[in-house]
């Protein structure tokens, strides 16, 4: 039986923290293998990269998600009791609740509401000396998703709620007091949304029946019970937070327009289908989620390698999107490559892999695509702006990776 290559360091936590996006692919290259084993926080883990590994990872008979997320991530990014830690029937049932919110009309509604916000924000930006795009887009998306999800948000609250939703993903992995702010932000957001769930159930607030606030407040589990207040809040935040996090892709879309002016020209000219190709390439090329984790359900063998029960397994998302065997010149930004993409659900996995109605877990892929397309269309067609001197290098050691300057623009004007 072949042995899974063993990383020589006693524990790889520091190496992972230092280079989270390339930690797995660099070691796989070094060991000339698509997998290796190591320890993270002293727990044994098998790290894997590439489409074959992804297809294995999404085999639900072999892996479970329960108890996989470390405590610090549950206290910030995920929350406790949410869909991320469910398996089997309970997972399918909860996931269906999310999918019911993402039908084509609902996605189109979010797109339209967000496009209206872009119009309003662009007017404000035209009166500002300097616009930090990342900060502004976080706020723009907060206002849009709250309206879409049936969550009332009064004007004076916008700044505070934006900060809370953003801190849960932007500072979760910070190695500084910012991490504590991320925890506090989650506690505050859970209180805010927990109160809202109670208001809806008591009939004092009546969001539209197709909205996330209503659907989640009224959702019943497999036993026919309403979700408890806390779990319902975690799940509604599971819609709000990642929608705001699309700001990361939008900032990278702005970077791409800046670095590849040919793309801006094609978007401005309205070349048919190009905005889809562009949004796909933004999600493939730039870093966002480095990896996903699961636990081996029971001992099994794969290609002769032994996967022992209970071991953690990490699948490399960023590295798989840059896999040399799948992608021609993966480190070049080429939207046209998606004209010929084979649609394989395991070789392009920015939001995880698998079939949307079978084993893919992220329900927000269509929303993310539309929000990136709206933003790219606006930036390419509806406004002009300058990109002043700034540090646009990407900080790959932070999670999520971002350009160090957060992308600053100035002289913003609506196009004639
Ligand atoms: C910003 C862009 C986004 C990225 C990069 C992203 C990425 C991911 C990833 C990597 C996962 C884990 C997949 C897995 O475990 O196999 C995930 C799960 C999830 N995402 Fe997204 N996502 C994004 C947008 C969204 C949006 C817009 C929503 C909601 C409207 C959303 C809701 C969720 C939920 C609820 C889960 C947990 C699903 C489960 O475990 O079954 N995501 N996402």
Short mmCIF file of C-alpha atoms and ligand atoms in Angstrom, two decimals:
data_model
loop_
_atom_site.label_atom_id
_atom_site.label_comp_id
_atom_site.label_asym_id
_atom_site.label_seq_id
_atom_site.Cartn_x
_atom_site.Cartn_y
_atom_site.Cartn_z
CA UNK A 1 0.00 0.00 0.00
CA UNK A 2 1.53 3.41 -0.94
CA UNK A 3 2.12 5.84 1.93
CA UNK A 4 0.70 9.33 1.96
CA UNK A 5 3.74 11.65 1.98
CA UNK A 6 4.36 12.93 5.49
CA UNK A 7 5.20 16.60 5.97
CA UNK A 8 8.41 16.73 7.95
CA UNK A 9 7.44 19.49 10.40
CA UNK A 10 5.97 18.44 13.73
CA UNK A 11 3.03 20.80 13.31
CA UNK A 12 2.17 22.91 10.26
CA UNK A 13 -0.07 25.50 11.91
CA UNK A 14 2.47 28.33 11.64
CA UNK A 15 3.27 27.51 8.02
CA UNK A 16 -0.44 27.50 7.18
CA UNK A 17 -1.05 30.81 8.92
CA UNK A 18 1.88 32.37 7.07
CA UNK A 19 0.69 31.30 3.60
CA UNK A 20 -2.86 29.97 3.79
CA UNK A 21 -3.58 30.04 0.05
CA UNK A 22 -0.48 28.24 -1.14
CA UNK A 23 0.24 26.04 1.85
CA UNK A 24 -1.28 22.89 0.31
CA UNK A 25 -0.31 23.32 -3.36
CA UNK A 26 3.32 24.17 -2.58
CA UNK A 27 3.76 21.10 -0.43
CA UNK A 28 1.98 18.90 -2.96
CA UNK A 29 4.38 20.18 -5.60
CA UNK A 30 7.31 19.48 -3.31
CA UNK A 31 6.15 15.90 -2.62
CA UNK A 32 5.04 15.43 -6.26
CA UNK A 33 1.73 14.16 -4.93
CA UNK A 34 -1.86 15.41 -4.83
CA UNK A 35 -2.00 14.74 -1.12
CA UNK A 36 0.17 14.75 2.00
CA UNK A 37 -0.38 14.38 5.70
CA UNK A 38 0.59 16.66 8.55
CA UNK A 39 -0.67 17.98 11.87
CA UNK A 40 -2.61 21.19 12.45
CA UNK A 41 -3.02 22.25 16.04
CA UNK A 42 -1.61 18.76 16.74
CA UNK A 43 -4.60 17.09 14.98
CA UNK A 44 -3.73 14.74 12.13
CA UNK A 45 -4.88 16.00 8.77
CA UNK A 46 -4.64 14.91 5.15
CA UNK A 47 -4.35 17.85 2.74
CA UNK A 48 -5.37 17.31 -0.89
CA UNK A 49 -5.48 19.30 -4.11
CA UNK A 50 -6.87 18.96 -7.66
CA UNK A 51 -10.15 17.81 -9.26
CA UNK A 52 -9.80 14.11 -8.39
CA UNK A 53 -9.27 14.98 -4.76
CA UNK A 54 -12.28 17.34 -4.94
CA UNK A 55 -14.51 14.58 -6.35
CA UNK A 56 -13.44 12.37 -3.45
CA UNK A 57 -13.99 15.14 -0.88
CA UNK A 58 -17.63 15.61 -1.91
CA UNK A 59 -18.46 11.91 -1.51
CA UNK A 60 -20.78 12.17 1.49
CA UNK A 61 -20.47 8.46 2.25
CA UNK A 62 -16.82 9.04 3.11
CA UNK A 63 -16.73 12.35 4.95
CA UNK A 64 -18.75 14.23 7.56
CA UNK A 65 -18.78 17.91 8.49
CA UNK A 66 -19.98 17.66 12.07
CA UNK A 67 -17.47 18.92 14.61
CA UNK A 68 -14.96 19.96 11.98
CA UNK A 69 -14.88 23.75 12.34
CA UNK A 70 -12.56 24.91 15.12
CA UNK A 71 -14.19 26.82 17.99
CA UNK A 72 -12.67 30.18 17.06
CA UNK A 73 -14.25 29.94 13.59
CA UNK A 74 -17.66 29.09 15.04
CA UNK A 75 -17.41 32.15 17.29
CA UNK A 76 -16.74 34.42 14.33
CA UNK A 77 -17.39 33.29 10.75
CA UNK A 78 -19.92 30.47 11.05
CA UNK A 79 -21.79 30.70 14.35
CA UNK A 80 -22.92 27.59 16.25
CA UNK A 81 -25.71 25.29 15.07
CA UNK A 82 -25.73 26.45 11.44
CA UNK A 83 -25.92 24.41 8.26
CA UNK A 84 -22.13 24.14 7.96
CA UNK A 85 -21.93 21.49 10.68
CA UNK A 86 -24.85 19.33 9.50
CA UNK A 87 -24.71 16.03 7.59
CA UNK A 88 -27.10 13.65 5.85
CA UNK A 89 -30.87 14.21 5.97
CA UNK A 90 -30.67 17.12 8.43
CA UNK A 91 -28.26 18.85 6.08
CA UNK A 92 -30.35 18.23 2.98
CA UNK A 93 -33.43 19.61 4.67
CA UNK A 94 -31.70 22.79 5.93
CA UNK A 95 -29.88 23.26 2.63
CA UNK A 96 -33.22 23.10 0.82
CA UNK A 97 -34.36 26.07 2.89
CA UNK A 98 -31.40 28.08 1.54
CA UNK A 99 -31.93 26.89 -2.02
CA UNK A 100 -35.58 28.02 -1.86
CA UNK A 101 -34.26 31.56 -1.41
CA UNK A 102 -32.08 31.43 -4.50
CA UNK A 103 -34.54 30.84 -7.33
CA UNK A 104 -33.98 32.84 -10.54
CA UNK A 105 -36.52 35.57 -9.63
CA UNK A 106 -34.97 36.06 -6.21
CA UNK A 107 -31.47 36.28 -7.66
CA UNK A 108 -32.74 38.77 -10.24
CA UNK A 109 -34.37 40.81 -7.46
CA UNK A 110 -31.10 41.02 -5.57
CA UNK A 111 -29.34 42.03 -8.78
CA UNK A 112 -31.85 44.81 -9.46
CA UNK A 113 -31.80 46.12 -5.86
CA UNK A 114 -28.02 46.15 -5.87
CA UNK A 115 -27.86 47.96 -9.22
CA UNK A 116 -30.10 50.70 -7.75
CA UNK A 117 -27.68 51.05 -4.83
CA UNK A 118 -24.73 51.41 -7.17
CA UNK A 119 -26.48 54.37 -8.76
CA UNK A 120 -26.98 56.06 -5.38
CA UNK A 121 -23.49 55.32 -4.10
CA UNK A 122 -21.81 56.54 -7.27
CA UNK A 123 -23.46 59.92 -6.76
CA UNK A 124 -22.08 60.09 -3.22
CA UNK A 125 -18.63 59.04 -4.37
CA UNK A 126 -18.56 61.79 -6.96
CA UNK A 127 -18.54 64.29 -4.08
CA UNK A 128 -15.68 62.55 -2.23
CA UNK A 129 -11.93 63.21 -2.63
CA UNK A 130 -11.02 59.58 -2.12
CA UNK A 131 -13.14 56.44 -2.14
CA UNK A 132 -11.91 53.24 -0.49
CA UNK A 133 -13.82 50.83 -2.67
CA UNK A 134 -13.71 47.86 -0.29
CA UNK A 135 -15.26 49.84 2.60
CA UNK A 136 -17.88 51.46 0.40
CA UNK A 137 -18.92 48.23 -1.32
CA UNK A 138 -19.31 46.50 2.05
CA UNK A 139 -21.79 49.19 3.03
CA UNK A 140 -23.54 49.15 -0.34
CA UNK A 141 -24.03 45.39 -0.17
CA UNK A 142 -25.19 45.53 3.46
CA UNK A 143 -28.00 47.92 2.55
CA UNK A 144 -28.92 45.89 -0.54
CA UNK A 145 -28.95 42.45 1.10
CA UNK A 146 -30.86 43.65 4.17
CA UNK A 147 -33.60 45.06 1.94
CA UNK A 148 -33.63 41.89 -0.17
CA UNK A 149 -33.72 39.62 2.87
CA UNK A 150 -36.56 41.53 4.58
CA UNK A 151 -34.31 42.86 7.37
CA UNK A 152 -35.21 46.48 8.24
CA UNK A 153 -32.17 48.74 8.41
CA UNK A 154 -32.67 52.35 9.44
CA UNK A 155 -30.23 54.89 8.02
CA UNK A 156 -28.45 55.66 11.34
CA UNK A 157 -27.77 51.93 11.82
CA UNK A 158 -26.12 51.31 8.45
CA UNK A 159 -22.52 51.97 9.55
CA UNK A 160 -22.74 49.83 12.68
CA UNK A 161 -24.43 46.86 10.99
CA UNK A 162 -22.00 46.99 8.06
CA UNK A 163 -19.12 46.86 10.54
CA UNK A 164 -20.64 43.85 12.30
CA UNK A 165 -21.39 41.83 9.17
CA UNK A 166 -17.98 42.65 7.75
CA UNK A 167 -16.03 41.88 10.93
CA UNK A 168 -17.39 38.32 10.97
CA UNK A 169 -15.58 37.43 7.74
CA UNK A 170 -12.89 40.09 7.46
CA UNK A 171 -11.36 39.77 10.93
CA UNK A 172 -12.25 36.19 11.90
CA UNK A 173 -8.73 34.92 11.26
CA UNK A 174 -6.87 38.05 12.43
CA UNK A 175 -3.98 37.38 14.78
CA UNK A 176 -4.66 40.57 16.72
CA UNK A 177 -7.34 42.19 18.88
CA UNK A 178 -9.34 42.51 15.64
CA UNK A 179 -10.22 38.83 16.13
CA UNK A 180 -11.94 39.75 19.41
CA UNK A 181 -13.88 42.42 17.56
CA UNK A 182 -15.00 39.71 15.15
CA UNK A 183 -16.34 37.64 18.09
CA UNK A 184 -18.08 40.64 19.60
CA UNK A 185 -19.53 41.52 16.20
CA UNK A 186 -21.05 38.04 15.94
CA UNK A 187 -22.59 38.30 19.41
CA UNK A 188 -24.12 41.67 18.53
CA UNK A 189 -25.36 40.50 15.14
CA UNK A 190 -26.92 37.38 16.67
CA UNK A 191 -28.75 39.57 19.20
CA UNK A 192 -29.95 41.93 16.44
CA UNK A 193 -31.16 39.14 14.15
CA UNK A 194 -32.44 36.98 17.04
CA UNK A 195 -34.73 39.87 18.08
CA UNK A 196 -35.88 40.20 14.49
CA UNK A 197 -36.78 36.49 14.33
CA UNK A 198 -38.90 36.92 17.46
CA UNK A 199 -40.60 40.00 16.04
CA UNK A 200 -41.51 38.08 12.89
CA UNK A 201 -42.83 35.09 14.83
CA UNK A 202 -44.87 37.35 17.09
CA UNK A 203 -46.44 39.00 14.03
CA UNK A 204 -45.05 42.44 14.90
CA UNK A 205 -42.92 42.46 11.76
CA UNK A 206 -44.15 41.10 8.46
CA UNK A 207 -41.38 40.75 5.88
CA UNK A 208 -42.42 39.50 2.41
CA UNK A 209 -43.12 35.76 2.39
CA UNK A 210 -40.43 35.09 -0.19
CA UNK A 211 -37.76 36.90 1.85
CA UNK A 212 -35.01 35.17 3.82
CA UNK A 213 -36.23 36.73 7.09
CA UNK A 214 -39.67 35.18 6.68
CA UNK A 215 -38.57 31.82 5.28
CA UNK A 216 -35.97 31.25 7.99
CA UNK A 217 -38.17 32.47 10.85
CA UNK A 218 -40.92 30.07 9.73
CA UNK A 219 -38.71 27.13 8.70
CA UNK A 220 -39.44 23.83 10.45
CA UNK A 221 -36.87 21.12 11.04
CA UNK A 222 -37.36 17.42 10.26
CA UNK A 223 -39.34 16.99 13.48
CA UNK A 224 -41.69 19.81 12.48
CA UNK A 225 -40.30 22.29 15.05
CA UNK A 226 -39.32 25.90 14.38
CA UNK A 227 -35.57 26.51 14.62
CA UNK A 228 -34.60 27.85 18.04
CA UNK A 229 -34.03 31.63 18.10
CA UNK A 230 -30.26 31.32 18.04
CA UNK A 231 -30.07 28.83 15.16
CA UNK A 232 -32.53 30.89 13.11
CA UNK A 233 -30.36 33.97 13.70
CA UNK A 234 -27.22 32.07 12.68
CA UNK A 235 -28.91 30.96 9.44
CA UNK A 236 -30.21 34.41 8.53
CA UNK A 237 -26.72 35.76 9.17
CA UNK A 238 -25.54 32.92 6.87
CA UNK A 239 -27.37 34.79 4.10
CA UNK A 240 -26.41 38.36 5.05
CA UNK A 241 -22.71 37.91 5.89
CA UNK A 242 -21.52 36.07 2.76
CA UNK A 243 -23.50 38.39 0.50
CA UNK A 244 -21.62 41.33 2.01
CA UNK A 245 -18.41 39.33 1.57
CA UNK A 246 -18.87 39.45 -2.21
CA UNK A 247 -17.14 42.84 -1.68
CA UNK A 248 -13.88 40.87 -1.79
CA UNK A 249 -14.56 39.59 -5.31
CA UNK A 250 -15.77 43.07 -6.34
CA UNK A 251 -12.53 44.69 -5.23
CA UNK A 252 -10.64 42.06 -7.22
CA UNK A 253 -12.91 42.73 -10.21
CA UNK A 254 -11.91 46.41 -9.94
CA UNK A 255 -8.24 45.33 -9.80
CA UNK A 256 -8.72 43.23 -12.92
CA UNK A 257 -10.32 46.16 -14.78
CA UNK A 258 -7.34 48.27 -13.76
CA UNK A 259 -4.67 45.75 -14.74
CA UNK A 260 -6.38 44.42 -17.88
CA UNK A 261 -7.92 47.42 -19.70
CA UNK A 262 -8.94 45.14 -22.58
CA UNK A 263 -11.52 43.61 -20.23
CA UNK A 264 -12.88 47.05 -19.38
CA UNK A 265 -13.26 47.79 -23.10
CA UNK A 266 -15.15 44.56 -23.72
CA UNK A 267 -17.49 45.16 -20.79
CA UNK A 268 -18.04 48.78 -21.81
CA UNK A 269 -18.82 47.67 -25.35
CA UNK A 270 -21.32 45.14 -23.98
CA UNK A 271 -19.66 42.18 -25.74
CA UNK A 272 -22.27 39.39 -25.46
CA UNK A 273 -21.50 36.90 -22.69
CA UNK A 274 -18.27 38.61 -21.65
CA UNK A 275 -19.46 39.70 -18.20
CA UNK A 276 -20.06 36.02 -17.30
CA UNK A 277 -16.60 35.02 -18.50
CA UNK A 278 -15.08 37.92 -16.58
CA UNK A 279 -16.89 37.14 -13.31
CA UNK A 280 -15.90 33.47 -13.56
CA UNK A 281 -12.25 34.37 -14.12
CA UNK A 282 -12.28 36.81 -11.18
CA UNK A 283 -13.53 33.96 -8.96
CA UNK A 284 -10.94 31.54 -10.34
CA UNK A 285 -7.91 33.79 -10.46
CA UNK A 286 -8.07 35.76 -7.21
CA UNK A 287 -7.86 34.25 -3.73
CA UNK A 288 -10.83 34.11 -1.37
CA UNK A 289 -11.50 30.85 0.50
CA UNK A 290 -8.26 28.86 0.71
CA UNK A 291 -9.67 25.43 1.62
CA UNK A 292 -12.59 23.48 3.08
CA UNK A 293 -12.44 20.77 5.72
CA UNK A 294 -14.22 17.52 6.56
CA UNK A 295 -13.61 14.43 8.72
CA UNK A 296 -13.27 10.81 7.59
CA UNK A 297 -16.53 8.97 8.40
CA UNK A 298 -14.91 5.53 8.63
CA UNK A 299 -11.67 3.93 7.39
CA UNK A 300 -11.45 3.63 3.62
CA UNK A 301 -8.89 3.30 0.84
CA UNK A 302 -8.55 5.56 -2.17
CA UNK A 303 -6.01 4.86 -4.91
CA UNK A 304 -4.34 2.58 -2.41
CA UNK A 305 -3.99 5.32 0.26
CA UNK A 306 -5.54 4.73 3.64
CA UNK A 307 -7.86 7.37 5.12
CA UNK A 308 -8.27 6.55 8.84
CA UNK A 309 -11.59 7.19 10.59
CA UNK A 310 -11.79 10.52 12.40
CA UNK A 311 -8.88 12.18 10.57
CA UNK A 312 -9.39 15.68 9.27
CA UNK A 313 -9.13 16.26 5.53
CA UNK A 314 -8.60 19.65 3.86
CA UNK A 315 -9.37 20.29 0.21
CA UNK A 316 -7.37 23.04 -1.48
CA UNK A 317 -9.78 25.41 -3.27
CA UNK A 318 -7.35 28.08 -4.39
CA UNK A 319 -4.78 25.56 -5.59
CA UNK A 320 -7.40 23.52 -7.47
CA UNK A 321 -8.46 26.69 -9.32
CA UNK A 322 -4.83 27.10 -10.34
CA UNK A 323 -4.13 23.45 -11.09
CA UNK A 324 -1.67 23.08 -13.97
CA UNK A 325 -3.28 19.89 -15.23
CA UNK A 326 -6.65 21.60 -15.63
CA UNK A 327 -5.80 25.17 -16.52
CA UNK A 328 -3.59 26.46 -19.27
CA UNK A 329 -1.32 29.20 -17.83
CA UNK A 330 -3.35 29.32 -14.58
CA UNK A 331 -1.50 32.38 -13.32
CA UNK A 332 -2.65 34.52 -16.24
CA UNK A 333 -5.97 36.38 -16.12
CA UNK A 334 -7.85 35.19 -19.22
CA UNK A 335 -11.67 35.34 -19.03
CA UNK A 336 -11.95 33.70 -22.47
CA UNK A 337 -10.75 30.41 -21.00
CA UNK A 338 -14.30 29.93 -19.68
CA UNK A 339 -15.65 29.71 -23.22
CA UNK A 340 -14.12 26.23 -23.30
CA UNK A 341 -14.52 25.21 -19.68
CA UNK A 342 -16.00 21.71 -19.49
CA UNK A 343 -18.32 22.58 -16.58
CA UNK A 344 -16.70 19.91 -14.39
CA UNK A 345 -17.99 20.61 -10.84
CA UNK A 346 -14.64 19.62 -9.32
CA UNK A 347 -12.03 21.58 -11.28
CA UNK A 348 -13.36 25.12 -10.71
CA UNK A 349 -14.31 25.40 -7.04
CA UNK A 350 -14.07 28.99 -5.68
CA UNK A 351 -17.19 28.38 -3.55
CA UNK A 352 -16.63 24.66 -3.09
CA UNK A 353 -17.26 21.80 -5.52
CA UNK A 354 -20.05 19.36 -6.37
CA UNK A 355 -23.43 19.47 -8.08
CA UNK A 356 -25.74 22.26 -6.85
CA UNK A 357 -28.67 19.92 -6.23
CA UNK A 358 -26.68 16.97 -4.91
CA UNK A 359 -23.55 17.68 -2.88
CA UNK A 360 -22.47 21.29 -3.53
CA UNK A 361 -22.80 23.19 -0.27
CA UNK A 362 -22.60 26.95 -0.95
CA UNK A 363 -26.08 28.14 -2.01
CA UNK A 364 -24.81 31.63 -2.89
CA UNK A 365 -22.93 31.00 -6.10
CA UNK A 366 -25.51 32.61 -8.42
CA UNK A 367 -25.89 35.61 -6.13
CA UNK A 368 -22.14 36.08 -6.02
CA UNK A 369 -21.89 35.88 -9.82
CA UNK A 370 -24.65 38.46 -10.33
CA UNK A 371 -23.22 40.88 -7.80
CA UNK A 372 -19.78 40.72 -9.41
CA UNK A 373 -21.33 41.26 -12.85
CA UNK A 374 -23.35 44.27 -11.69
CA UNK A 375 -20.26 45.80 -10.13
CA UNK A 376 -18.03 45.15 -13.14
CA UNK A 377 -20.68 46.58 -15.48
CA UNK A 378 -20.97 49.71 -13.38
CA UNK A 379 -17.27 50.26 -13.03
CA UNK A 380 -16.64 49.69 -16.73
CA UNK A 381 -19.63 51.51 -18.23
CA UNK A 382 -21.45 53.84 -15.89
CA UNK A 383 -18.62 55.72 -14.16
CA UNK A 384 -15.21 57.12 -14.84
CA UNK A 385 -12.60 57.37 -12.12
CA UNK A 386 -8.86 57.60 -11.53
CA UNK A 387 -6.79 55.03 -9.70
CA UNK A 388 -4.21 57.06 -7.74
CA UNK A 389 -0.79 55.78 -6.69
CA UNK A 390 -1.31 53.14 -3.96
CA UNK A 391 -0.14 49.73 -2.79
CA UNK A 392 -2.18 47.29 -4.87
CA UNK A 393 -0.09 44.26 -3.93
CA UNK A 394 -2.20 41.43 -2.55
CA UNK A 395 -1.64 40.47 1.08
CA UNK A 396 -1.79 36.68 0.77
CA UNK A 397 -1.12 36.16 4.48
CA UNK A 398 -4.44 37.64 5.57
CA UNK A 399 -7.84 35.98 5.32
CA UNK A 400 -9.47 36.96 3.10
CA UNK A 401 -6.54 38.16 0.97
CA UNK A 402 -7.01 41.73 -0.25
CA UNK A 403 -5.05 44.44 -2.04
CA UNK A 404 -3.19 46.28 0.73
CA UNK A 405 -4.76 49.63 -0.21
CA UNK A 406 -8.30 48.13 -0.38
CA UNK A 407 -8.49 49.74 -3.85
CA UNK A 408 -8.74 53.51 -3.73
CA UNK A 409 -10.38 55.52 -6.52
CA UNK A 410 -10.83 59.28 -6.99
CA UNK A 411 -12.41 61.78 -9.43
CA UNK A 412 -15.47 59.56 -9.67
CA UNK A 413 -17.95 60.84 -12.25
CA UNK A 414 -21.04 59.35 -13.79
CA UNK A 415 -20.44 58.58 -17.44
CA UNK A 416 -22.21 60.84 -19.95
C1 LIG B 1 -18.58 35.86 -1.48
C2 LIG B 1 -18.54 34.86 -2.25
C3 LIG B 1 -18.68 33.50 -1.65
C4 LIG B 1 -17.69 32.59 -1.43
C5 LIG B 1 -16.22 32.72 -1.82
C6 LIG B 1 -18.30 31.46 -0.81
C7 LIG B 1 -17.63 30.31 -0.46
C8 LIG B 1 -18.18 29.27 0.21
C9 LIG B 1 -17.48 28.05 0.55
C10 LIG B 1 -16.05 27.72 0.17
C11 LIG B 1 -18.32 27.28 1.25
C12 LIG B 1 -18.02 25.90 1.82
C13 LIG B 1 -18.33 24.88 0.79
C14 LIG B 1 -18.11 23.47 1.27
O1 LIG B 1 -18.04 23.25 2.49
O2 LIG B 1 -18.04 22.58 0.45
C15 LIG B 1 -19.55 28.00 1.38
C16 LIG B 1 -20.65 27.55 2.06
C17 LIG B 1 -21.76 28.31 2.27
N1 LIG B 1 -22.06 29.51 1.67
FE1 LIG B 1 -20.94 30.51 0.38
N2 LIG B 1 -19.63 31.70 -0.62
C18 LIG B 1 -19.91 32.94 -1.13
C19 LIG B 1 -21.14 33.55 -1.20
C20 LIG B 1 -22.23 33.11 -0.54
C21 LIG B 1 -23.50 33.77 -0.54
C22 LIG B 1 -23.82 35.03 -1.35
C23 LIG B 1 -24.31 33.06 0.30
C24 LIG B 1 -25.73 33.27 0.68
C25 LIG B 1 -26.57 33.99 0.10
C26 LIG B 1 -23.54 31.95 0.80
C27 LIG B 1 -23.98 31.04 1.74
C28 LIG B 1 -23.27 29.94 2.15
C29 LIG B 1 -23.76 28.96 3.11
C30 LIG B 1 -25.07 29.04 3.87
C31 LIG B 1 -22.80 27.95 3.18
C32 LIG B 1 -22.85 26.68 4.06
C33 LIG B 1 -23.51 25.60 3.24
C34 LIG B 1 -23.40 24.21 3.83
O3 LIG B 1 -22.49 23.92 4.60
O4 LIG B 1 -24.22 23.40 3.42
N3 LIG B 1 -22.29 31.99 0.26
N4 LIG B 1 -19.46 29.20 0.72
#
